[in-house]
CSV table of C-alpha atoms in Angstrom, one decimal:
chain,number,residue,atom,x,y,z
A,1,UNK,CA,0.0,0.0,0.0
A,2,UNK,CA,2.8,2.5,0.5
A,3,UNK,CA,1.6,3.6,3.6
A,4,UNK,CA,3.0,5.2,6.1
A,5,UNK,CA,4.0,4.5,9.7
A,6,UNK,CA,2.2,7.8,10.9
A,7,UNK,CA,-1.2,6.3,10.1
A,8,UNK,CA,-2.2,3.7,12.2
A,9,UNK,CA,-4.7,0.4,11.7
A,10,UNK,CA,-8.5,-0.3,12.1
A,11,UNK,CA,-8.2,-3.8,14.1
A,12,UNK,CA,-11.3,-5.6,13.1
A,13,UNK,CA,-12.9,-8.3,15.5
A,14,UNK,CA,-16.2,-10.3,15.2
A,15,UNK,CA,-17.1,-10.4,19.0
A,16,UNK,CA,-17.9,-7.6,21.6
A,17,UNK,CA,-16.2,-9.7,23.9
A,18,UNK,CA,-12.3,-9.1,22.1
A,19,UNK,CA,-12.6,-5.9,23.3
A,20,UNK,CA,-11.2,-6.5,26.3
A,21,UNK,CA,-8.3,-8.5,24.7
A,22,UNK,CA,-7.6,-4.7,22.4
A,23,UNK,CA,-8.9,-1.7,24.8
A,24,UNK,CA,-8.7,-0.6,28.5
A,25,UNK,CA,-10.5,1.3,30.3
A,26,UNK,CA,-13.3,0.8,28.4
A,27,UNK,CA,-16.0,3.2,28.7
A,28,UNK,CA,-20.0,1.6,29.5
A,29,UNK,CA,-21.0,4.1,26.4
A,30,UNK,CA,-18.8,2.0,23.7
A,31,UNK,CA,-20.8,-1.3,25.1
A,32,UNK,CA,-23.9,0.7,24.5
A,33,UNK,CA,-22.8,1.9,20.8
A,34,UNK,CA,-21.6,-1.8,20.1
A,35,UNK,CA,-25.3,-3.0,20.8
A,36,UNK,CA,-26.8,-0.4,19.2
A,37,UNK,CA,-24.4,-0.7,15.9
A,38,UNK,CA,-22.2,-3.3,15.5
A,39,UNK,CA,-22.0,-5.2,13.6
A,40,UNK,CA,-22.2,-2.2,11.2
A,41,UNK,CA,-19.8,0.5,9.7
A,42,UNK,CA,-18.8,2.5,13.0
A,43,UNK,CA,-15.2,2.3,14.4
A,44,UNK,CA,-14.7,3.2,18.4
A,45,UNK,CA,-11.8,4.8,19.3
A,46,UNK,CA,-10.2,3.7,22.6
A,47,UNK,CA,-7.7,3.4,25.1
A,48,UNK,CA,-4.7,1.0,23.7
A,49,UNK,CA,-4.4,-2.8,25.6
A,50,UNK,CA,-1.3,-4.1,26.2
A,51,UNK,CA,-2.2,-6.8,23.4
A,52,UNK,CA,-2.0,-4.4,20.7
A,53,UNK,CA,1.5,-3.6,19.3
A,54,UNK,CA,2.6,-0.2,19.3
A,55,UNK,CA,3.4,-0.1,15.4
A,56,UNK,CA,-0.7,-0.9,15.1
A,57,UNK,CA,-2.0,2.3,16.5
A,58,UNK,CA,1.7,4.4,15.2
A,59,UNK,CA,3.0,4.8,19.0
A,60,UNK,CA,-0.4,6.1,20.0
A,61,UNK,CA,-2.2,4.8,23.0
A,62,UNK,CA,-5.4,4.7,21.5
A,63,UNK,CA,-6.1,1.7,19.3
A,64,UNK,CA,-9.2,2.1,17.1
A,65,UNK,CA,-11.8,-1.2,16.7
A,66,UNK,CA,-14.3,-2.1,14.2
A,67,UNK,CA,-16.5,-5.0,14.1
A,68,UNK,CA,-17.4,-5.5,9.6
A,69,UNK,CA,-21.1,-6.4,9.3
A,70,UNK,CA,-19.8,-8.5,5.7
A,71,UNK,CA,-20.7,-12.2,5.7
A,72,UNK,CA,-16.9,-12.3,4.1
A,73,UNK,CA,-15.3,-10.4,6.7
A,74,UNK,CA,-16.8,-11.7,9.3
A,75,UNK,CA,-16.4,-15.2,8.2
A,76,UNK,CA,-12.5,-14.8,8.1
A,77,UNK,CA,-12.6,-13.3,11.1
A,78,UNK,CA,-14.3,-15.9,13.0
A,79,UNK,CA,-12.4,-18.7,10.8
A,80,UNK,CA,-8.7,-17.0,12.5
A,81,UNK,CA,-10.1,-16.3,15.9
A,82,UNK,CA,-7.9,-14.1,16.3
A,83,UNK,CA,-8.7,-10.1,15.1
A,84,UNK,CA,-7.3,-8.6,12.4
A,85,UNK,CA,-5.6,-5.1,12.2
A,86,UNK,CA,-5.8,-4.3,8.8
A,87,UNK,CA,-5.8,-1.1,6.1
A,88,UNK,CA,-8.5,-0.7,3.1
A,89,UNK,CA,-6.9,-2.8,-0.3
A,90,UNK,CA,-5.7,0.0,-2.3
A,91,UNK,CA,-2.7,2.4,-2.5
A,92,UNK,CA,-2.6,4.6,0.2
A,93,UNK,CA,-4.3,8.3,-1.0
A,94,UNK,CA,-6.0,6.1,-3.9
A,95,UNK,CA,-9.5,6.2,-3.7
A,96,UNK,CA,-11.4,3.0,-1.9
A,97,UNK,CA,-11.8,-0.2,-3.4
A,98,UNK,CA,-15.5,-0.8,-3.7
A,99,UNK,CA,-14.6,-3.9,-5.5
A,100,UNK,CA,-12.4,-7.0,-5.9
A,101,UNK,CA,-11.6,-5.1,-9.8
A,102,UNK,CA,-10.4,-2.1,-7.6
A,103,UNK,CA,-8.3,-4.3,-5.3
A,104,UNK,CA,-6.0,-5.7,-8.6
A,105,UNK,CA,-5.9,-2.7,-9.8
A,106,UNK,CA,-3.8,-1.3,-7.2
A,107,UNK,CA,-2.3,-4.1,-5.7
A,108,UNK,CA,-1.8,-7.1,-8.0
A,109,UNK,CA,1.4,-8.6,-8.4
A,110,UNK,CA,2.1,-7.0,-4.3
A,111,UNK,CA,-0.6,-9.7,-2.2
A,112,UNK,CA,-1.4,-13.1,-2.5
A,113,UNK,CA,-5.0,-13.1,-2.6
A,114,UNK,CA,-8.5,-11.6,-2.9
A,115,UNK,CA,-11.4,-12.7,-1.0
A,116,UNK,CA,-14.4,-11.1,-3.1
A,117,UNK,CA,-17.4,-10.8,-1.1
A,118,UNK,CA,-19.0,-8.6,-4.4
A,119,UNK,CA,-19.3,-4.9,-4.4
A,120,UNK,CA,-19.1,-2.9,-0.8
A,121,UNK,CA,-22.9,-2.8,0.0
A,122,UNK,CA,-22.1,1.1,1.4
A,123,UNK,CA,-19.2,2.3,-0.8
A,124,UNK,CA,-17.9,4.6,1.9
A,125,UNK,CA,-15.7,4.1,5.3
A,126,UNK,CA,-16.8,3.5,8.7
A,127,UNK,CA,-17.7,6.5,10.9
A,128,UNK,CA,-15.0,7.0,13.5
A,129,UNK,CA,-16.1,7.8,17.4
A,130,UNK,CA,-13.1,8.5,19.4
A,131,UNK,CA,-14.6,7.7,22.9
A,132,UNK,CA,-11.4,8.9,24.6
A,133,UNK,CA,-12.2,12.6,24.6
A,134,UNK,CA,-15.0,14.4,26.6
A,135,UNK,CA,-17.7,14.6,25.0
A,136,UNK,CA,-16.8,12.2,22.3
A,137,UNK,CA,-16.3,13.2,18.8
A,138,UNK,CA,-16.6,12.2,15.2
A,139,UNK,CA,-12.9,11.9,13.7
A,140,UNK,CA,-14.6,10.9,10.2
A,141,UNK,CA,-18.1,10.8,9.0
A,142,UNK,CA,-19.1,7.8,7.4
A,143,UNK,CA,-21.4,5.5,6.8
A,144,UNK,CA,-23.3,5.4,10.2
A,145,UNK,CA,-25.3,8.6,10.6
A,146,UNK,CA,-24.4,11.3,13.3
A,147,UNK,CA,-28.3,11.7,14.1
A,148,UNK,CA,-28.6,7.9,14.9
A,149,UNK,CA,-25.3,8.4,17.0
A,150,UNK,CA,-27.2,10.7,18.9
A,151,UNK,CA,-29.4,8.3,20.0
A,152,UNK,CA,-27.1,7.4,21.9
A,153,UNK,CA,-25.1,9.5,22.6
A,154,UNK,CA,-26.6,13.0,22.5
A,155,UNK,CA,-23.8,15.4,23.0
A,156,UNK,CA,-21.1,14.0,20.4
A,157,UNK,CA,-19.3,16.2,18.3
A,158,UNK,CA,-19.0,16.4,14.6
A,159,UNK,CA,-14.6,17.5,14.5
A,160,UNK,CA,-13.2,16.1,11.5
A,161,UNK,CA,-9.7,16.2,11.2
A,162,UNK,CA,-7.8,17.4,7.9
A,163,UNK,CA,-3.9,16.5,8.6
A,164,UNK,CA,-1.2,17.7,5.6
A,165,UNK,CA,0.2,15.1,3.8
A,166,UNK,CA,3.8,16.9,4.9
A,167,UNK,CA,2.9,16.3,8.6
A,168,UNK,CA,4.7,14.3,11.3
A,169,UNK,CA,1.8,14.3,13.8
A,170,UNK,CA,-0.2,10.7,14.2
A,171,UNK,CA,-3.7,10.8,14.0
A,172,UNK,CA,-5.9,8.9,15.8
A,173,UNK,CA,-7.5,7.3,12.7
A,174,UNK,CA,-7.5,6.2,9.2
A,175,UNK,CA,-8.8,8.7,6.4
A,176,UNK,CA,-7.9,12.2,8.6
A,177,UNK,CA,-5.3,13.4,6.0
A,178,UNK,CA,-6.4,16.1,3.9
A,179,UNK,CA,-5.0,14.2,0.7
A,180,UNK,CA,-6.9,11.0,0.8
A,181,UNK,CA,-9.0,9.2,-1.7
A,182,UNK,CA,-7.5,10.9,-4.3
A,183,UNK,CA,-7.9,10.1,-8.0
A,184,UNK,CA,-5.0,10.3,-10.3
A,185,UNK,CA,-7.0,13.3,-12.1
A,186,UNK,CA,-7.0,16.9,-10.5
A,187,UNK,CA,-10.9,16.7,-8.3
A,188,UNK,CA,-12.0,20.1,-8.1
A,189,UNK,CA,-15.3,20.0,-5.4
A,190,UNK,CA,-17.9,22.9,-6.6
A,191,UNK,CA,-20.2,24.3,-4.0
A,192,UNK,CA,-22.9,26.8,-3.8
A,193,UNK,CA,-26.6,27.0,-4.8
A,194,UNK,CA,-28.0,24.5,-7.6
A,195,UNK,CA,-28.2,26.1,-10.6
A,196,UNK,CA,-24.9,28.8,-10.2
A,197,UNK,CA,-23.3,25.5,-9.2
A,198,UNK,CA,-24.1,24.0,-12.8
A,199,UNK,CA,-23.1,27.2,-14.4
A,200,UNK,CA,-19.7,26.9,-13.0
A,201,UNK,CA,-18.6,23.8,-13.9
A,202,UNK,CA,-20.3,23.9,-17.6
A,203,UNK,CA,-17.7,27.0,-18.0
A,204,UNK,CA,-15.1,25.1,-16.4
A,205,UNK,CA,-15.5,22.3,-18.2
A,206,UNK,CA,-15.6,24.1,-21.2
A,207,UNK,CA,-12.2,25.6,-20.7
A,208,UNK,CA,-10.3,23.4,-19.3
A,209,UNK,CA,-11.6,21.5,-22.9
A,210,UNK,CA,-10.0,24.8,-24.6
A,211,UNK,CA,-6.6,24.1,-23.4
A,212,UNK,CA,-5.9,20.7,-24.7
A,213,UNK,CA,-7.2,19.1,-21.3
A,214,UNK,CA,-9.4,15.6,-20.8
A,215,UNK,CA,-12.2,16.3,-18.2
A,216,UNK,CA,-14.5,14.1,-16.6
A,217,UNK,CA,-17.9,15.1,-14.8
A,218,UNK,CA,-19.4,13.0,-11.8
A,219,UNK,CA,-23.1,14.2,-12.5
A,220,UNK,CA,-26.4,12.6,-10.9
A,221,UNK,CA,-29.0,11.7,-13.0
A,222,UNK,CA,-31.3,14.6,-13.6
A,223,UNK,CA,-28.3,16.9,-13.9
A,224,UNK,CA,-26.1,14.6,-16.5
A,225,UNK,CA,-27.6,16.4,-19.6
A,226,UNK,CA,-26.0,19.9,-18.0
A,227,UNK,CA,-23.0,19.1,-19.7
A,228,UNK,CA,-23.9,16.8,-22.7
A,229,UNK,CA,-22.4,19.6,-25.2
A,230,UNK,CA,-19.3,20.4,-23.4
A,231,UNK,CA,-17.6,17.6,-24.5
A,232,UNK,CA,-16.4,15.8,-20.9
A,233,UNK,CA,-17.0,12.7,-20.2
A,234,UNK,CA,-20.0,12.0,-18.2
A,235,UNK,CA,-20.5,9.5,-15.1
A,236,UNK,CA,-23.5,9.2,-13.6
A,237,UNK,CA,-24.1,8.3,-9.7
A,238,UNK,CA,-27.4,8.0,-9.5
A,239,UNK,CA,-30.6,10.3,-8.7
A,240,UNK,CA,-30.7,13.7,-6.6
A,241,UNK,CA,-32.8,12.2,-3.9
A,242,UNK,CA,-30.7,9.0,-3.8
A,243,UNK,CA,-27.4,9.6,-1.3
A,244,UNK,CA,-27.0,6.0,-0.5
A,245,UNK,CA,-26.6,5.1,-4.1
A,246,UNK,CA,-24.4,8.1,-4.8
A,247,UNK,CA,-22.0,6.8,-1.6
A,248,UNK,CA,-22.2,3.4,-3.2
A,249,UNK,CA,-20.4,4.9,-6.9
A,250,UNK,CA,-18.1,7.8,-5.8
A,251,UNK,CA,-15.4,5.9,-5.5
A,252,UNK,CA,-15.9,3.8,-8.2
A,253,UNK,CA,-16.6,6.8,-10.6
A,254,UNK,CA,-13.4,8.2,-9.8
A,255,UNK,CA,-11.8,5.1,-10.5
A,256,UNK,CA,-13.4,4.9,-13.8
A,257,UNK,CA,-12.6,8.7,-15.3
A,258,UNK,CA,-9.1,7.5,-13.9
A,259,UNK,CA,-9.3,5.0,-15.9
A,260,UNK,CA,-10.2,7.1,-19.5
A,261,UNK,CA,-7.5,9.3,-18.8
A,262,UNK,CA,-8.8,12.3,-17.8
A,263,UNK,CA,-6.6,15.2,-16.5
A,264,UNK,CA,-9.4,17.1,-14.5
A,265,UNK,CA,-12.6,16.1,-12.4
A,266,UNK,CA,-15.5,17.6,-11.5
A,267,UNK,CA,-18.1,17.2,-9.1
A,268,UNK,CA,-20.8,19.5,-7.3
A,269,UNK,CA,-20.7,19.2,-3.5
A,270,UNK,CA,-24.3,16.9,-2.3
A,271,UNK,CA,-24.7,18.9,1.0
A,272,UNK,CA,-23.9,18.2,4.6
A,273,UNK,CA,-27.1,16.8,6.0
A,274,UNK,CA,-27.1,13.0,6.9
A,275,UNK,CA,-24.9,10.6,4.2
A,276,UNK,CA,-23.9,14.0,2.5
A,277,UNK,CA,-21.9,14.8,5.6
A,278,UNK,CA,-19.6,11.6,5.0
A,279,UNK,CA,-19.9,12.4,1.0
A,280,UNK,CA,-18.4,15.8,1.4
A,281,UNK,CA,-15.5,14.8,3.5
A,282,UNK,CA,-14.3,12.4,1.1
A,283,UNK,CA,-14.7,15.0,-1.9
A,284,UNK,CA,-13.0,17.3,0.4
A,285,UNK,CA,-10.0,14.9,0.9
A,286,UNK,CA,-10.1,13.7,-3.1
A,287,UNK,CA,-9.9,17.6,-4.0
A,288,UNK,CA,-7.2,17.7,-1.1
A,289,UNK,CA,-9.0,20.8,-0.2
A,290,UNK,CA,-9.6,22.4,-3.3
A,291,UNK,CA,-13.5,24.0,-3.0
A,292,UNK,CA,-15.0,26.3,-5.7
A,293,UNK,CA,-17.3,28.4,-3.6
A,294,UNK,CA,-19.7,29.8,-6.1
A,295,UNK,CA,-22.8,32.5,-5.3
């Protein structure tokens, strides 16, 4: 993966009960968000066991634990007994691998095998709790909603992180560097209301198309037709009203404009309420920050 030592591992177990072989002083509220979630895509940040090696959590002593809801996972979990501290399959900044295709496209010829369990039934990470602050806080949005977190746990905080790439600090997670899920193609993020939004990027587009350069669009449904005549290549991810779905593609999409050759990628921002919340943060990272604020 060419990843480095500053970013530490998701271990993955398939019973509540190896918590207490990974974390101490384990919190009653992560026993309550385990119920209430696991198995499921939310990872709980905690104090680091003895157990757990210091090059796992990057000389942290907090050692972050997921339990996959994936027949697949779960099924090689349970068939090691033992759990598993382990990255996503695909180059570190690369976007995600949503499927086994993704996997060999990045890594054949560097592992031995793929289990394909079929395409990820969400598309985007796990939402990361870190239950060692007070209150606890969000590192990364993901696929388990902040409102149904609250059910639980009704003062949590929404921080993400955004590390440089340059950095030396540790974070306390995956996915909090600002460069992250990146295509090989320049991502520029557009954001603003609707229709200036569309404006924007039909004129960008258009001259990026001027000067010799291959753009792609990532475009929902009712909006794809925007940008027939401008002469990018067009990827849909599915209807307006339809987050789930659009979660599911992203990464994929970007994979696939990668995959045409395109220099230059564009994509309108989906909003910040529920799923969207997750979306925007891994736009943000793709774009590595790069936001067209339009009015």
């Amino acid at each position: 993966k060419r990843r480095p030592a500053h970013d530490p591992l998701i271990v993955h177990i398939h019973d509540v009960a190896q918590l207490a072989l990974l974390a101490i002083d384990i919190p009653p509220i992560a026993h309550d968000l385990a119920q209430a979630f696991w198995a499921g895509p939310l990872t709980l940040v905690l104090k680091r066991g003895a157990h757990v090696p210091s090059s796992i959590a990057s000389g942290l002593d907090t050692v972050a634990i997921r339990m996959p809801a994936h027949p697949v996972a779960r099924a090689l979990l349970q068939a090691t007994g033992f759990p598993i501290a382990a990255p996503s399959a695909n180059t570190f900044t690369r976007p995600s691998a949503t499927t086994a295709a993704h996997v060999l496209e990045d890594l054949d010829g560097r592992i031995d095998l793929v289990l394909d369990g079929g395409p990820a039934p969400i598309g985007l990470e796990s939402t990361v709790v870190d239950l060692t602050q007070t209150p606890p806080v969000v590192l990364r949005p993901g696929g388990l909603l902040l409102n149904d977190l609250r059910r639980i746990l009704p003062d949590i905080q929404l921080n993400p992180k955004y590390m440089p790439m340059n950095g030396q600090s540790t974070s306390a997670s995956p996915g909090m560097l600002m460069k992250h899920y990146s295509p090989r193609a320049h991502l520029t993020l557009f954001d603003g209301p609707l229709e200036v939004v569309l404006v924007a990027m039909t004129d960008s587009a258009q001259r990026l198309i001027a000067n010799g350069k291959r753009v792609g669009i990532l475009a929902i449904e009712e909006e794809a037709s925007t940008f027939t005549e401008t002469g990018a290549r067009i990827i849909s991810l599915g209807r307006r009203d339809d987050l789930a779905q659009i979660g599911r593609v992203l990464f994929g999409g970007m994979r696939a404009l990668d995959a045409q050759g395109v220099d230059a990628i564009l994509i309108r921002s989906f909003g910040q309420e529920g799923l969207g919340a997750a979306i925007w943060d891994r736009l943000l990272r793709a774009a590595e920050g790069r936001v067209t604020h339009v009015r």
